[in-house]
mmCIF file of C-alpha atoms in Angstrom:
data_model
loop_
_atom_site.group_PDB
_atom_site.id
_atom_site.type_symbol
_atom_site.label_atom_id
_atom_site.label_comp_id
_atom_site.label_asym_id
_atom_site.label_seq_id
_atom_site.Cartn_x
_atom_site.Cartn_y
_atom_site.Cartn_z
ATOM 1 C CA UNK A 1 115.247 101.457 76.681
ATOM 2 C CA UNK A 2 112.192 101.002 78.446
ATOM 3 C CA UNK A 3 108.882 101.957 76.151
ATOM 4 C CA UNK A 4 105.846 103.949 77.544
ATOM 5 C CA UNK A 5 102.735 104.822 75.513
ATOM 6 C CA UNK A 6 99.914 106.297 76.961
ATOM 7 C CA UNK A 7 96.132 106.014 76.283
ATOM 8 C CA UNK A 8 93.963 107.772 74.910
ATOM 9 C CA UNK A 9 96.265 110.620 73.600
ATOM 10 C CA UNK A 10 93.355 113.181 73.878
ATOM 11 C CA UNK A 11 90.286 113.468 75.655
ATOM 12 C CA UNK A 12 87.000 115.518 76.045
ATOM 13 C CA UNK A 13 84.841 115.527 78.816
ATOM 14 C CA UNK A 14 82.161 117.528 80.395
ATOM 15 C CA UNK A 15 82.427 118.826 83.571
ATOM 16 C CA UNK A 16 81.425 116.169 86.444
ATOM 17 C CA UNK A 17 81.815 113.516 84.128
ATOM 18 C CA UNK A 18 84.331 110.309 84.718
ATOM 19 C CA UNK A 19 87.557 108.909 82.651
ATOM 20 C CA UNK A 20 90.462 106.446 82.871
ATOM 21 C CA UNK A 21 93.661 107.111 81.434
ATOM 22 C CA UNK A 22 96.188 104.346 80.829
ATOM 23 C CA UNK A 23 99.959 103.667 81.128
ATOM 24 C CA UNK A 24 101.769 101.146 79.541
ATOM 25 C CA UNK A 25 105.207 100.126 80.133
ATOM 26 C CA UNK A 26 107.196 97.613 78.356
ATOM 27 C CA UNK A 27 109.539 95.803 81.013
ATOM 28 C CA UNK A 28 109.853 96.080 84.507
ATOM 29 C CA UNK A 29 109.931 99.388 86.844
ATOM 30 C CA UNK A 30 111.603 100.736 89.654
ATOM 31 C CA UNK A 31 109.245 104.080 89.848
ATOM 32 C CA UNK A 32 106.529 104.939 88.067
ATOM 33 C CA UNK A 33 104.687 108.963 88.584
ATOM 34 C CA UNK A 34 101.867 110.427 87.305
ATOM 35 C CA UNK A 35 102.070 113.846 86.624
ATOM 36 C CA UNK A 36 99.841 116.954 85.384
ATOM 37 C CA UNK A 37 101.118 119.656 83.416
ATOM 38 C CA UNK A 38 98.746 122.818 83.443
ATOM 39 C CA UNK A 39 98.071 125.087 80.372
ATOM 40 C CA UNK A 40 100.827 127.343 81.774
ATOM 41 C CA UNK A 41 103.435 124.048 81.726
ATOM 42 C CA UNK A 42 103.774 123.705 85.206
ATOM 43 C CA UNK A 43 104.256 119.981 86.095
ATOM 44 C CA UNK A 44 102.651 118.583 89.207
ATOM 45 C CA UNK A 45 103.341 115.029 91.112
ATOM 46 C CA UNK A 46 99.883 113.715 91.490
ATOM 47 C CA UNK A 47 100.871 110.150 92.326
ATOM 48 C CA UNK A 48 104.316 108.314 92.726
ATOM 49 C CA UNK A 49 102.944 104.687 92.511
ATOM 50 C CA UNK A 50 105.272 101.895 91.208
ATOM 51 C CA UNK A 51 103.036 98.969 92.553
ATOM 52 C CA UNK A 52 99.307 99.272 94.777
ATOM 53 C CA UNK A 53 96.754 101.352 94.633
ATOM 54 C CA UNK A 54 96.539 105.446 95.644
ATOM 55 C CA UNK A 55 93.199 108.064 96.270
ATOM 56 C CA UNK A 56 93.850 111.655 96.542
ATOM 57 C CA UNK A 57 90.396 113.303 96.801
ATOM 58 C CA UNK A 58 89.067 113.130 93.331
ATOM 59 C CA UNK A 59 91.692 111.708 91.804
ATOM 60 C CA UNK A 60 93.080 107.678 91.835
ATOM 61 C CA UNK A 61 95.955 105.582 90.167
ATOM 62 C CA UNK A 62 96.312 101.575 90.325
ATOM 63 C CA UNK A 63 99.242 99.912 88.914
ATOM 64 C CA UNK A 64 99.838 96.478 88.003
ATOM 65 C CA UNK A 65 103.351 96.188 88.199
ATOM 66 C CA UNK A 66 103.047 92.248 86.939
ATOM 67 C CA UNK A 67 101.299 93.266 84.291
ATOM 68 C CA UNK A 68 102.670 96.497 83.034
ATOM 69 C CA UNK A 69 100.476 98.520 83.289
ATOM 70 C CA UNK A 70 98.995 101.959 85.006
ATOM 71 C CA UNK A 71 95.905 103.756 85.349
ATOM 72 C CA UNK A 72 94.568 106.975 86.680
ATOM 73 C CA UNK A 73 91.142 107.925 87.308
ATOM 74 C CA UNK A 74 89.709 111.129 87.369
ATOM 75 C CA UNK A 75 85.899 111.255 88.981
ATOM 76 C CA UNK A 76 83.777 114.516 88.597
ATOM 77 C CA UNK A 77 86.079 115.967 86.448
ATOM 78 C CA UNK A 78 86.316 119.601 86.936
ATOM 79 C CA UNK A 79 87.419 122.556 84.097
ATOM 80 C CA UNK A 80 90.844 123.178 86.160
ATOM 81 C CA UNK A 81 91.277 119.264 85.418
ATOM 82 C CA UNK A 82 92.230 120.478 82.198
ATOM 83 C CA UNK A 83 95.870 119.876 80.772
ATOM 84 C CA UNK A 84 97.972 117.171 79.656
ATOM 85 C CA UNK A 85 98.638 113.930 81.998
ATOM 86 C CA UNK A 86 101.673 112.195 81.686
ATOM 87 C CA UNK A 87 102.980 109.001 83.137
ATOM 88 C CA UNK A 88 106.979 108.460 84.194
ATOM 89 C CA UNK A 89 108.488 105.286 84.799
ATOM 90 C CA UNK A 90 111.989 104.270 85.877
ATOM 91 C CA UNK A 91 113.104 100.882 84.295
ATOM 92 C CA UNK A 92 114.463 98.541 86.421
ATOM 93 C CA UNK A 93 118.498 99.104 87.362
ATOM 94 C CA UNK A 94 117.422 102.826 85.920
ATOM 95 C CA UNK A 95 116.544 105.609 87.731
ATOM 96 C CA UNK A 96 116.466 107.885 84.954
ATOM 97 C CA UNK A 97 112.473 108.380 84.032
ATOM 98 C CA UNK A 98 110.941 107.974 80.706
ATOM 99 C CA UNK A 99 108.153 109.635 79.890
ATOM 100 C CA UNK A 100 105.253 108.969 77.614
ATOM 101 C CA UNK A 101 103.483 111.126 74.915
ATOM 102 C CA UNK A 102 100.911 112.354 77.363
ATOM 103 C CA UNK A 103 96.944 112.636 77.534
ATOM 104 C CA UNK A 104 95.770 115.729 76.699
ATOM 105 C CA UNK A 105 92.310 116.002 78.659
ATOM 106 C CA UNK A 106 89.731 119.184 77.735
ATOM 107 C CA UNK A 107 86.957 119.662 80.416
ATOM 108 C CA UNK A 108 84.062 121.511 79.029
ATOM 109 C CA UNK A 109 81.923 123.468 81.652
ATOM 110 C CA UNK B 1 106.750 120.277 99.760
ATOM 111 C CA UNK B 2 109.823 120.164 98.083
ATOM 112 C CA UNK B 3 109.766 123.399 95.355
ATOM 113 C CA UNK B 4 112.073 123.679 92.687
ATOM 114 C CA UNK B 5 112.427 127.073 91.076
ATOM 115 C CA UNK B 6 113.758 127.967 87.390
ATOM 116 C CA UNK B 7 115.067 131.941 86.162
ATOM 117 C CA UNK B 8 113.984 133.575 84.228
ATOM 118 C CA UNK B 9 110.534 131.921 83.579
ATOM 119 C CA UNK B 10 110.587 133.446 80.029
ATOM 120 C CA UNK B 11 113.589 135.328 78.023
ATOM 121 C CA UNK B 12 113.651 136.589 74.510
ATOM 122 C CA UNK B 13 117.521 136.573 72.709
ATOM 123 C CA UNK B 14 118.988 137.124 69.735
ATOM 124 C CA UNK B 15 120.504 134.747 67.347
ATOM 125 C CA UNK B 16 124.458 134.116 68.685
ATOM 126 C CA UNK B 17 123.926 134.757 72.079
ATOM 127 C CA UNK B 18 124.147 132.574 75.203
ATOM 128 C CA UNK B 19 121.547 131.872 78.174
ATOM 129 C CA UNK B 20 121.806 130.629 80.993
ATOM 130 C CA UNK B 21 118.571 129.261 83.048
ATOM 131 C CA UNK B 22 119.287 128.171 86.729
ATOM 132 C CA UNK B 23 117.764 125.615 88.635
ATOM 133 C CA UNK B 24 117.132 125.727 92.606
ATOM 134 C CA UNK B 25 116.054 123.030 95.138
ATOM 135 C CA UNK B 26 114.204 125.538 97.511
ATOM 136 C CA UNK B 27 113.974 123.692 100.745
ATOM 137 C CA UNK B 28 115.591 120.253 100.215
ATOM 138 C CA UNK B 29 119.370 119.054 99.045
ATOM 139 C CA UNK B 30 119.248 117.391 95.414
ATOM 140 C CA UNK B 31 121.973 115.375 94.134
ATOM 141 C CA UNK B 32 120.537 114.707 91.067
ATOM 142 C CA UNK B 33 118.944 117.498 88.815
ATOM 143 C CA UNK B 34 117.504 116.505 85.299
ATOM 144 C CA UNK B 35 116.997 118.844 81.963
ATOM 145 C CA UNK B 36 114.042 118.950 80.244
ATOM 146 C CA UNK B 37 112.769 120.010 76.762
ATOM 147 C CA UNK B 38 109.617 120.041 75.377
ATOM 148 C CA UNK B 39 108.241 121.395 72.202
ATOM 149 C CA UNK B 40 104.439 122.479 71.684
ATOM 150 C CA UNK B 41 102.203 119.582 72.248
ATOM 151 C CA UNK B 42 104.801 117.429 72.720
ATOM 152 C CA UNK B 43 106.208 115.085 75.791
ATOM 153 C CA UNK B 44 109.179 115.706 77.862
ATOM 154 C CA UNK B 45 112.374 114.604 76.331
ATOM 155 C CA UNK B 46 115.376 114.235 78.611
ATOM 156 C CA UNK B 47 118.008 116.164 77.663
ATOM 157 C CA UNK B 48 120.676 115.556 80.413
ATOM 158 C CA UNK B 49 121.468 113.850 84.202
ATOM 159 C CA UNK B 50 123.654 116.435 86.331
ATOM 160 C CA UNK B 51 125.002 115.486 89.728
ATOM 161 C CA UNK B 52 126.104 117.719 92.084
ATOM 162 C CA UNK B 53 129.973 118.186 91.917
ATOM 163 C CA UNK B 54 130.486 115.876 88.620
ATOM 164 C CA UNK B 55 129.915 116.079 84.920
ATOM 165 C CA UNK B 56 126.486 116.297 83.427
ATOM 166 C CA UNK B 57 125.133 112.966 81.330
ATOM 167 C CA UNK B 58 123.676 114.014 78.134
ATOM 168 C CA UNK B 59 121.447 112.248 76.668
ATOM 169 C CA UNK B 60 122.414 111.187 72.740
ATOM 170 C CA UNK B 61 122.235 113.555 70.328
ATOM 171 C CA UNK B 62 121.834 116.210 72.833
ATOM 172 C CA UNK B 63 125.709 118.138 72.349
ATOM 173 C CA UNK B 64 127.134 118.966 75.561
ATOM 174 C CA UNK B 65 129.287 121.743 74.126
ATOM 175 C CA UNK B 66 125.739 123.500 73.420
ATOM 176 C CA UNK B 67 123.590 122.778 76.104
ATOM 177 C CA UNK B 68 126.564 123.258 78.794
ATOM 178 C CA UNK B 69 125.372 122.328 82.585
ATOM 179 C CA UNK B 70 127.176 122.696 85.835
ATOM 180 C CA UNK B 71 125.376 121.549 89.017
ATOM 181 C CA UNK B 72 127.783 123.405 91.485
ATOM 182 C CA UNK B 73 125.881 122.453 94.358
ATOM 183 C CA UNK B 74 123.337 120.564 96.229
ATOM 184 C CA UNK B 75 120.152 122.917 95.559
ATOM 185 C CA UNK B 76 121.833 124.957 92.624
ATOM 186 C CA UNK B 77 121.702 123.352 88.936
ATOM 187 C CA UNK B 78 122.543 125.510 85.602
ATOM 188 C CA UNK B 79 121.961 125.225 81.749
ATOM 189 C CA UNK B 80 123.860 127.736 79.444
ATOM 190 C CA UNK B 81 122.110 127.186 75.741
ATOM 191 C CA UNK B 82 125.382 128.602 74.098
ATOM 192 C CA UNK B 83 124.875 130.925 70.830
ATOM 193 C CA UNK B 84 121.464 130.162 70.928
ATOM 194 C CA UNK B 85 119.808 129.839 67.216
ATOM 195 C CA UNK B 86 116.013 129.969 66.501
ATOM 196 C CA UNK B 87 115.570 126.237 66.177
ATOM 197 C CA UNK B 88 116.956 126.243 70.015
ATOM 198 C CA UNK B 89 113.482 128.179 70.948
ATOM 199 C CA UNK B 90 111.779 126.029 73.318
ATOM 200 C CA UNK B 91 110.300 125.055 76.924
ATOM 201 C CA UNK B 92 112.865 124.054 79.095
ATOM 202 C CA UNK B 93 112.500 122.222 82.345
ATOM 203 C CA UNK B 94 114.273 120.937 85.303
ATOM 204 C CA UNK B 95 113.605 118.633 87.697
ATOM 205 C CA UNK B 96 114.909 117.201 91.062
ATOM 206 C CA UNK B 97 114.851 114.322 92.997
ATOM 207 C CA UNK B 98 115.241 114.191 97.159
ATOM 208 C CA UNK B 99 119.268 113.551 98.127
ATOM 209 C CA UNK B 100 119.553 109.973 98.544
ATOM 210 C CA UNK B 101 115.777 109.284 97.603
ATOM 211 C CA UNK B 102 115.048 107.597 94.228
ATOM 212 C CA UNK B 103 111.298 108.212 93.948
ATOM 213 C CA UNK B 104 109.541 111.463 93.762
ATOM 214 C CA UNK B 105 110.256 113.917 91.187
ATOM 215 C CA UNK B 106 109.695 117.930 91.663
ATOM 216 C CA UNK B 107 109.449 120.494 88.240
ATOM 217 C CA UNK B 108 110.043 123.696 88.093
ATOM 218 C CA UNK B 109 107.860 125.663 86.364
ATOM 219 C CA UNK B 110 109.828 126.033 83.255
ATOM 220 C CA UNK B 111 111.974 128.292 81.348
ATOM 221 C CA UNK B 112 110.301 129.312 77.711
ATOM 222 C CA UNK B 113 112.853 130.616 75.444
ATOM 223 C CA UNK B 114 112.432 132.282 72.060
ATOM 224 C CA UNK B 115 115.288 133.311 69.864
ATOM 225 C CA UNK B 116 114.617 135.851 67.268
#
């Protein structure tokens, strides 16, 4: 099956700083989310985004679907930023998402 | 937006007996539900597929006669963990996608389970 590793696995900012996370697929994709799990393990969509480019408020994702490969960008990162990011993707003639191992991002006030 | 609920949010059993956590597309028709688990500080592993009105695809090594789901509707999902055993202790999620949409995913927020 389709392979997903994520980059860097944790991460340590303080607050108002910047950081890129990465997602790496190994073969094609039908979907690809971003999600963020908060300390209480809620998951939250943040961006469904197999191809293009996406801005909500602070947060953006770009994904190179040619080149395998995602990224999200958090600006002025904020303590409630906090948690573990994870990328999903769906391989191609799948629609059954794969996740991968997850950022876990630590905003310091 | 779509919400997807899980109950109980928590429960607390003891060794041999059953639970059964139910899944519920709030204000949209899902005909495909997935099963989550995930252990501390880990990632999501897929435990099983369920469409509405068929049988549940389990992923391998996950045993169906354990981890029994029926998905008995359009907005209603369940998992039974049957005679649940303390290395069954866990976060359990479910997730659905839109009726005839194969993009966006919603969570619940989760069912943990300990059993003692």
């Amino acid at each position: 099956g389709i392979q997903v590793e994520q980059s860097p696995p944790d991460l340590i900012l303080q607050e108002g700083a910047n950081s890129t996370l990465r997602c790496n697929f190994s073969d094609s994709v039908n979907n690809l989310q971003w999600f963020h799990q908060n300390p209480w393990g809620q998951l939250i969509n943040l961006f469904y985004i197999p191809s293009g480019t996406k801005q909500n408020g602070r947060l953006s994702a770009t994904t190179v679907a040619t080149e395998r490969y995602s990224l999200l960008y958090i600006s002025s990162s904020q303590t409630t930023d906090s948690g573990v990011y994870f990328c999903a993707v769906d391989g191609r003639g799948s629609y059954i998402p794969t996740f991968g191992r997850g950022t876990s991002l630590i905003v310091h006030p | 937006g779509a919400v997807v609920s899980q109950h109980p949010s928590w429960v607390i059993c003891k060794s041999g007996t059953s639970v059964k956590i139910e899944c519920r597309s709030l204000d949209f028709q899902a005909t495909t539900m997935f099963w989550y688990r995930q252990f501390p500080k880990q990632s999501l592993m897929l435990m099983a597929t369920s469409n509405e009105g068929s049988k549940a695809t389990y992923e391998q090594g996950v045993e169906k006669d354990k981890f029994l789901i029926n998905h008995a509707s359009l907005t209603l999902s369940t998992l039974t963990v049957t005679s649940a055993h303390p290395e069954d202790s866990s976060f359990y999620i479910c997730s659905a996608r839109l009726q005839g949409a194969t993009d966006t995913q919603y969570f619940g927020p989760g069912t943990r389970l300990t059993v003692l």
